[in-house]
Amino acid sequence: MPSARSETRQGVTMMTPLTARRRVGWQRIGEFIIERLIWIAGISTIVLVALIFIFLLREGLPAFVSVPLSELFGPRWYPIENIFGLWPLLFGSLLVTFGAIVIAVPLGLTTAIYLGEIAPQGQREILKPLIEMLAGIPSIVLGFLGWVALAPLIQRLGAPTGLTAFTGSLLLAYMSLPTIISISEDALYAVPKEYRDGALALGATQWQTIWRVVLPAARSGLVIAVMLGIGRAIGETMAVMMVTGNAANVPALGSGIMFQPVRTMTATIAAEMGEVAQGSQHYHMLFGIGIVLFIITFAINSLATRIVGQPVNRRRRGQL
Amino acid sequence: MTRQQMNKIAVGVITAVAALVVIPTVLVIVYIFVQGIGAISWEFLTQPPTNGMTEGGIMPALLGTVYLTFGTAIVSMPLAIGAAIYLAEYAGDTWLTRMVRLAIVNLAGIPSIVYGLFGLGAFVLTMRLGTSIIAGSLTLGIMTLPVVISTAEEALLAVPERFRVTSYSLGATRWQTIWHQVLPQALPGILTGVILGLGRAAGETAPLLFTVAAFYLPDLPKSIFDQTMALPYHLYVISTQVPNMPLDIQYGTALVLLMIVLALTLVATIVRTRMRRRREW
C-alpha cells in the first residue's frame, strides 16, 4: 500500500527499540495478514459495484438482443403479448422525478438556508435530528400513508383517481428532501465565515449577504445536492409503486398530465419480477430495466463526484 | 421597498418554508402513532396473523425483520469497518483510492430495487441459496455498506493525529496504533454508523421482494436457508394485496415498523452526541 503517509510511518516503525524487535516474528506476520485483509475490504467496494453491473448485464443483455430496437422505444409495454416498449416506463419515471424535484429543490434549499444561516443554535439542534428522522422513515411507511390518506385527499380535489403522478411526486419530494437539505447545508457550512462578515461589514442586510455572497460561493455544492436528490428520487420503488396507479401507458400531454396514473421503471420491476418465469424474455427485460436504472444513477453520482473534484482536502478535525 | 423591509420579508419566507418541511414530518409520525396505537397489544406482537391475515398479530414478520437485521450486521460490519480503516488510515491519494471512493458513492446511489435484482441474480439463483434469510441478509448487507463506511471513516478521521504520533514514538507499529489507540477512540462514531445502517436496512422492502420475503408463512424459519416474513413487506402485502383488511391492523403494523426504525436512528443520534460531549480532545 504505497502512499506518502505510509512512508513516513514506516520510518517511525524502523525506530522500534531493539527489545521490542525480539518478538516481532509472529507479530509481523499477523500484522501483515491483517493489513492485507483491510486492503481487501477497501478494494471489495470496487469489486461489488463491478459485480452488480456484471450480473445485471448477464441477465439483462439478452433482452436488448432479442427485442428489436424499434419496439424497445415503442409506446407499448404489454408483457403478456411479449411487447416490451420502455418509453412509457421511462416517461413515468422522468415525470414523477421531475415533479418531485420541482417541489423538493425550493423547499430543500430554503430549509438548508434556514438551518445554516438563520436558525438560532438551539433550534438547529432540534431541527437537524428531526430531518434525520424524516430520512429514517421507511419508504413503505410513507407509501402506506400515501395510499390510505394522501391519495383519497387528492381524489377529493377533483382528480378522477388519487393514484397519480402528482401523488408520487409529492411523496418522492419529501423522501429526497433529507438528501438535498443535508448536502446543501454542508455546502453552506463550507463557505468561510469571513465572506459573511465582509458583506455585513459593508452594510449588506442578512438577505443580501445570503443571496449575493453565500449562495454563489456555495453554488457547486448546491448543484450536487440537487443531483443527488434526483438520483434518490429516480430510484425510489415502494412508495411510488403504491401511489402512482401503475398504468403503463404514456399519459396524454397537457395541463392535466400530472394527474394521470403512470408507472415507473422501479415499480415495474418490483411488481412484475415475482410473476415471471426465470429465463423468459420478460425476465431478461426486467433486468434490462435494471441496467437502465443502474446507468442513470451511476452517471448522476459519478458526475456529482466530478463536480466536487477529488475529495482530497477533506477536513481533518483535531489536527496536531 | 427598502432593503430592510426586503430582508424581513425574505427571512420570513425562508422561515415559513422551513416550517413547511418540518411540520409534515412531525405530523406523519404523530398521525401514524395516533392511528396505530389502538392496535398494539401484547397479542398483536406475539401472535401470528390468522383468518387470511385479517386478524391476529405480526409476530412472524417482526421476528423475520429481527433475523434480517442481525444478518445484515454480520455481513456488513466487518467489510465496512475494514474499508473505513483502509480509507482513513492506509490509503494515500492514489487512483486506486479515488476508485474506491467513487465506488462507495455509487454503491450509495444504486436504487434499492436494483440491489434486489442483484440479490436475485447472484445469491438466489447463481449461488443457489434460494429465497432465504441468508440471501436477503447478503443483499441488505451490501446495500448498507456505504452508510457504515462513510460514518466510520469520519469517526476515524476525527481522532487527532497526535494520538497516532505519540503511539508511534513509543515504538508501536501501525496496526498496534490503530488497534489500541485509534479504534477505541473512534468506536462510538463507528457504532453510530452501524446502527444507522441497520435502521435503514430494517425498513427496506424492495431488496427483499425477490430474495427473502414470504407473503404468508404459518411456520417460523428453522434455519438461515429458509424464507421468512418481514415487517416492511408484510405492511405492503396487507395494505395492497389483502382485501377487506382492517385499517387498524395496517396502521398498527406501520407503527411498529416506524418505531423500530426511529428507535435505531434515535439510539445512533444519542450515542453520537453523548460521545462528542465526553470527548477530551
PDB file of C-alpha atoms in Angstrom, chain A residues 90-256:
ATOM      1  CA  LEU A  90     -39.031   5.802 -18.745  1.00  0.00           C
ATOM      2  CA  PHE A  91     -41.540   8.598 -19.204  1.00  0.00           C
ATOM      3  CA  GLY A  92     -43.288   7.650 -15.972  1.00  0.00           C
ATOM      4  CA  SER A  93     -40.022   7.700 -14.022  1.00  0.00           C
ATOM      5  CA  LEU A  94     -38.941  11.009 -15.525  1.00  0.00           C
ATOM      6  CA  LEU A  95     -42.338  12.645 -14.967  1.00  0.00           C
ATOM      7  CA  VAL A  96     -42.608  11.618 -11.316  1.00  0.00           C
ATOM      8  CA  THR A  97     -38.981  12.535 -10.636  1.00  0.00           C
ATOM      9  CA  PHE A  98     -39.372  15.885 -12.394  1.00  0.00           C
ATOM     10  CA  GLY A  99     -42.429  16.686 -10.279  1.00  0.00           C
ATOM     11  CA  ALA A 100     -40.612  15.657  -7.120  1.00  0.00           C
ATOM     12  CA  ILE A 101     -37.608  17.841  -7.913  1.00  0.00           C
ATOM     13  CA  VAL A 102     -39.766  20.867  -8.734  1.00  0.00           C
ATOM     14  CA  ILE A 103     -41.284  20.537  -5.265  1.00  0.00           C
ATOM     15  CA  ALA A 104     -38.224  19.410  -3.324  1.00  0.00           C
ATOM     16  CA  VAL A 105     -35.485  21.730  -4.599  1.00  0.00           C
ATOM     17  CA  PRO A 106     -37.002  25.037  -3.499  1.00  0.00           C
ATOM     18  CA  LEU A 107     -38.158  23.519  -0.215  1.00  0.00           C
ATOM     19  CA  GLY A 108     -34.859  21.775   0.437  1.00  0.00           C
ATOM     20  CA  LEU A 109     -32.544  24.659  -0.432  1.00  0.00           C
ATOM     21  CA  THR A 110     -34.633  27.109   1.574  1.00  0.00           C
ATOM     22  CA  THR A 111     -34.671  24.813   4.582  1.00  0.00           C
ATOM     23  CA  ALA A 112     -30.901  24.440   4.317  1.00  0.00           C
ATOM     24  CA  ILE A 113     -30.538  28.229   4.223  1.00  0.00           C
ATOM     25  CA  TYR A 114     -32.757  28.481   7.285  1.00  0.00           C
ATOM     26  CA  LEU A 115     -30.744  25.866   9.148  1.00  0.00           C
ATOM     27  CA  GLY A 116     -27.373  27.206   8.122  1.00  0.00           C
ATOM     28  CA  GLU A 117     -27.894  30.962   8.133  1.00  0.00           C
ATOM     29  CA  ILE A 118     -30.950  31.955  10.132  1.00  0.00           C
ATOM     30  CA  ALA A 119     -31.924  29.429  12.781  1.00  0.00           C
ATOM     31  CA  PRO A 120     -30.547  30.055  16.277  1.00  0.00           C
ATOM     32  CA  GLN A 121     -28.273  27.341  17.639  1.00  0.00           C
ATOM     33  CA  GLY A 122     -30.901  25.836  19.932  1.00  0.00           C
ATOM     34  CA  GLN A 123     -33.437  25.405  17.124  1.00  0.00           C
ATOM     35  CA  ARG A 124     -30.837  23.885  14.881  1.00  0.00           C
ATOM     36  CA  GLU A 125     -30.091  21.197  17.426  1.00  0.00           C
ATOM     37  CA  ILE A 126     -33.752  20.166  17.423  1.00  0.00           C
ATOM     38  CA  LEU A 127     -34.386  20.515  13.693  1.00  0.00           C
ATOM     39  CA  LYS A 128     -31.393  18.594  12.406  1.00  0.00           C
ATOM     40  CA  PRO A 129     -32.263  15.331  14.200  1.00  0.00           C
ATOM     41  CA  LEU A 130     -35.854  15.815  13.033  1.00  0.00           C
ATOM     42  CA  ILE A 131     -34.721  15.921   9.434  1.00  0.00           C
ATOM     43  CA  GLU A 132     -32.570  12.871  10.064  1.00  0.00           C
ATOM     44  CA  MET A 133     -35.748  11.219  11.311  1.00  0.00           C
ATOM     45  CA  LEU A 134     -37.523  12.119   8.073  1.00  0.00           C
ATOM     46  CA  ALA A 135     -34.686  10.361   6.289  1.00  0.00           C
ATOM     47  CA  GLY A 136     -35.273   7.376   8.531  1.00  0.00           C
ATOM     48  CA  ILE A 137     -38.975   6.878   7.812  1.00  0.00           C
ATOM     49  CA  PRO A 138     -39.109   3.731   5.669  1.00  0.00           C
ATOM     50  CA  SER A 139     -40.370   4.283   2.159  1.00  0.00           C
ATOM     51  CA  ILE A 140     -43.032   1.627   2.647  1.00  0.00           C
ATOM     52  CA  VAL A 141     -44.493   3.575   5.597  1.00  0.00           C
ATOM     53  CA  LEU A 142     -44.689   6.768   3.549  1.00  0.00           C
ATOM     54  CA  GLY A 143     -46.144   4.762   0.678  1.00  0.00           C
ATOM     55  CA  PHE A 144     -48.719   3.285   3.018  1.00  0.00           C
ATOM     56  CA  LEU A 145     -49.726   6.746   4.240  1.00  0.00           C
ATOM     57  CA  GLY A 146     -49.861   7.966   0.664  1.00  0.00           C
ATOM     58  CA  TRP A 147     -52.109   5.065  -0.208  1.00  0.00           C
ATOM     59  CA  VAL A 148     -54.574   5.283   2.697  1.00  0.00           C
ATOM     60  CA  ALA A 149     -54.511   9.012   3.444  1.00  0.00           C
ATOM     61  CA  LEU A 150     -52.962  11.185   0.717  1.00  0.00           C
ATOM     62  CA  ALA A 151     -54.494   9.561  -2.372  1.00  0.00           C
ATOM     63  CA  PRO A 152     -58.117   9.922  -1.165  1.00  0.00           C
ATOM     64  CA  LEU A 153     -57.336  13.540  -0.345  1.00  0.00           C
ATOM     65  CA  ILE A 154     -56.078  14.202  -3.844  1.00  0.00           C
ATOM     66  CA  GLN A 155     -59.070  12.477  -5.356  1.00  0.00           C
ATOM     67  CA  ARG A 156     -61.313  14.796  -3.393  1.00  0.00           C
ATOM     68  CA  LEU A 157     -59.516  17.715  -5.051  1.00  0.00           C
ATOM     69  CA  GLY A 158     -61.178  16.669  -8.285  1.00  0.00           C
ATOM     70  CA  ALA A 159     -58.830  14.184  -9.964  1.00  0.00           C
ATOM     71  CA  PRO A 160     -60.540  11.057 -11.342  1.00  0.00           C
ATOM     72  CA  THR A 161     -58.266   8.954  -9.159  1.00  0.00           C
ATOM     73  CA  GLY A 162     -55.968   9.771  -6.267  1.00  0.00           C
ATOM     74  CA  LEU A 163     -53.283   7.476  -7.613  1.00  0.00           C
ATOM     75  CA  THR A 164     -51.445   9.853  -9.936  1.00  0.00           C
ATOM     76  CA  ALA A 165     -48.006  11.023 -10.948  1.00  0.00           C
ATOM     77  CA  PHE A 166     -48.551  14.033  -8.681  1.00  0.00           C
ATOM     78  CA  THR A 167     -49.211  11.869  -5.621  1.00  0.00           C
ATOM     79  CA  GLY A 168     -45.951  10.043  -6.349  1.00  0.00           C
ATOM     80  CA  SER A 169     -44.081  13.307  -6.855  1.00  0.00           C
ATOM     81  CA  LEU A 170     -45.311  14.662  -3.548  1.00  0.00           C
ATOM     82  CA  LEU A 171     -44.124  11.588  -1.636  1.00  0.00           C
ATOM     83  CA  LEU A 172     -40.845  11.458  -3.521  1.00  0.00           C
ATOM     84  CA  ALA A 173     -40.248  15.125  -2.814  1.00  0.00           C
ATOM     85  CA  TYR A 174     -40.403  14.510   0.909  1.00  0.00           C
ATOM     86  CA  MET A 175     -38.216  11.452   0.576  1.00  0.00           C
ATOM     87  CA  SER A 176     -35.499  13.304  -1.295  1.00  0.00           C
ATOM     88  CA  LEU A 177     -35.641  16.347   1.000  1.00  0.00           C
ATOM     89  CA  PRO A 178     -33.234  14.982   3.643  1.00  0.00           C
ATOM     90  CA  THR A 179     -30.617  14.305   0.953  1.00  0.00           C
ATOM     91  CA  ILE A 180     -30.985  17.777  -0.549  1.00  0.00           C
ATOM     92  CA  ILE A 181     -31.055  19.538   2.820  1.00  0.00           C
ATOM     93  CA  SER A 182     -28.058  17.851   4.403  1.00  0.00           C
ATOM     94  CA  ILE A 183     -25.785  18.163   1.371  1.00  0.00           C
ATOM     95  CA  SER A 184     -26.666  21.780   0.669  1.00  0.00           C
ATOM     96  CA  GLU A 185     -26.274  22.613   4.337  1.00  0.00           C
ATOM     97  CA  ASP A 186     -22.769  21.167   4.204  1.00  0.00           C
ATOM     98  CA  ALA A 187     -22.104  23.355   1.187  1.00  0.00           C
ATOM     99  CA  LEU A 188     -23.294  26.474   3.032  1.00  0.00           C
ATOM    100  CA  TYR A 189     -21.242  25.482   6.071  1.00  0.00           C
ATOM    101  CA  ALA A 190     -18.120  25.285   3.943  1.00  0.00           C
ATOM    102  CA  VAL A 191     -18.408  28.976   2.958  1.00  0.00           C
ATOM    103  CA  PRO A 192     -15.828  30.810   5.089  1.00  0.00           C
ATOM    104  CA  LYS A 193     -17.238  32.996   7.826  1.00  0.00           C
ATOM    105  CA  GLU A 194     -15.080  35.896   6.559  1.00  0.00           C
ATOM    106  CA  TYR A 195     -17.301  36.162   3.463  1.00  0.00           C
ATOM    107  CA  ARG A 196     -20.355  36.839   5.588  1.00  0.00           C
ATOM    108  CA  ASP A 197     -18.519  39.185   7.949  1.00  0.00           C
ATOM    109  CA  GLY A 198     -17.177  41.127   4.990  1.00  0.00           C
ATOM    110  CA  ALA A 199     -20.586  41.559   3.416  1.00  0.00           C
ATOM    111  CA  LEU A 200     -22.253  42.515   6.682  1.00  0.00           C
ATOM    112  CA  ALA A 201     -19.477  44.987   7.469  1.00  0.00           C
ATOM    113  CA  LEU A 202     -20.106  46.674   4.133  1.00  0.00           C
ATOM    114  CA  GLY A 203     -23.670  47.252   5.260  1.00  0.00           C
ATOM    115  CA  ALA A 204     -25.445  44.423   3.451  1.00  0.00           C
ATOM    116  CA  THR A 205     -28.542  43.022   5.091  1.00  0.00           C
ATOM    117  CA  GLN A 206     -28.701  39.372   6.067  1.00  0.00           C
ATOM    118  CA  TRP A 207     -30.738  38.531   2.979  1.00  0.00           C
ATOM    119  CA  GLN A 208     -28.342  40.417   0.700  1.00  0.00           C
ATOM    120  CA  THR A 209     -25.456  38.514   2.256  1.00  0.00           C
ATOM    121  CA  ILE A 210     -27.193  35.185   1.702  1.00  0.00           C
ATOM    122  CA  TRP A 211     -28.336  35.945  -1.823  1.00  0.00           C
ATOM    123  CA  ARG A 212     -25.292  37.741  -3.204  1.00  0.00           C
ATOM    124  CA  VAL A 213     -22.428  36.189  -1.260  1.00  0.00           C
ATOM    125  CA  VAL A 214     -23.172  32.892   0.455  1.00  0.00           C
ATOM    126  CA  LEU A 215     -25.279  31.208  -2.224  1.00  0.00           C
ATOM    127  CA  PRO A 216     -22.916  31.989  -5.126  1.00  0.00           C
ATOM    128  CA  ALA A 217     -19.977  30.779  -3.051  1.00  0.00           C
ATOM    129  CA  ALA A 218     -21.758  27.509  -2.250  1.00  0.00           C
ATOM    130  CA  ARG A 219     -23.013  27.033  -5.814  1.00  0.00           C
ATOM    131  CA  SER A 220     -21.236  23.834  -6.759  1.00  0.00           C
ATOM    132  CA  GLY A 221     -22.263  22.130  -3.532  1.00  0.00           C
ATOM    133  CA  LEU A 222     -25.878  23.123  -4.122  1.00  0.00           C
ATOM    134  CA  VAL A 223     -25.787  21.661  -7.627  1.00  0.00           C
ATOM    135  CA  ILE A 224     -24.523  18.382  -6.174  1.00  0.00           C
ATOM    136  CA  ALA A 225     -27.333  18.413  -3.608  1.00  0.00           C
ATOM    137  CA  VAL A 226     -29.903  18.708  -6.375  1.00  0.00           C
ATOM    138  CA  MET A 227     -28.271  15.989  -8.461  1.00  0.00           C
ATOM    139  CA  LEU A 228     -28.122  13.525  -5.604  1.00  0.00           C
ATOM    140  CA  GLY A 229     -31.728  14.396  -4.810  1.00  0.00           C
ATOM    141  CA  ILE A 230     -32.645  13.437  -8.378  1.00  0.00           C
ATOM    142  CA  GLY A 231     -30.700  10.204  -8.023  1.00  0.00           C
ATOM    143  CA  ARG A 232     -32.541   9.411  -4.825  1.00  0.00           C
ATOM    144  CA  ALA A 233     -35.940  10.153  -6.374  1.00  0.00           C
ATOM    145  CA  ILE A 234     -35.481   8.177  -9.575  1.00  0.00           C
ATOM    146  CA  GLY A 235     -34.513   5.007  -7.712  1.00  0.00           C
ATOM    147  CA  GLU A 236     -37.343   5.025  -5.190  1.00  0.00           C
ATOM    148  CA  THR A 237     -39.558   1.990  -5.519  1.00  0.00           C
ATOM    149  CA  MET A 238     -42.122   1.045  -2.912  1.00  0.00           C
ATOM    150  CA  ALA A 239     -43.780   4.379  -2.175  1.00  0.00           C
ATOM    151  CA  VAL A 240     -44.004   5.176  -5.866  1.00  0.00           C
ATOM    152  CA  MET A 241     -45.404   1.772  -6.697  1.00  0.00           C
ATOM    153  CA  MET A 242     -48.202   2.217  -4.178  1.00  0.00           C
ATOM    154  CA  VAL A 243     -49.402   5.673  -5.156  1.00  0.00           C
ATOM    155  CA  THR A 244     -48.855   6.266  -8.867  1.00  0.00           C
ATOM    156  CA  GLY A 245     -51.571   3.931 -10.114  1.00  0.00           C
ATOM    157  CA  ASN A 246     -49.204   1.761 -12.160  1.00  0.00           C
ATOM    158  CA  ALA A 247     -50.745   2.320 -15.574  1.00  0.00           C
ATOM    159  CA  ALA A 248     -48.091   1.549 -18.158  1.00  0.00           C
ATOM    160  CA  ASN A 249     -49.095   3.970 -20.860  1.00  0.00           C
ATOM    161  CA  VAL A 250     -47.757   7.302 -21.966  1.00  0.00           C
ATOM    162  CA  PRO A 251     -50.013   9.909 -20.364  1.00  0.00           C
ATOM    163  CA  ALA A 252     -51.719  12.454 -22.601  1.00  0.00           C
ATOM    164  CA  LEU A 253     -49.714  15.651 -22.770  1.00  0.00           C
ATOM    165  CA  GLY A 254     -51.446  18.731 -21.469  1.00  0.00           C
ATOM    166  CA  SER A 255     -52.257  20.560 -18.300  1.00  0.00           C
ATOM    167  CA  GLY A 256     -53.627  17.506 -16.507  1.00  0.00           C
TER     168      GLY A 256
END
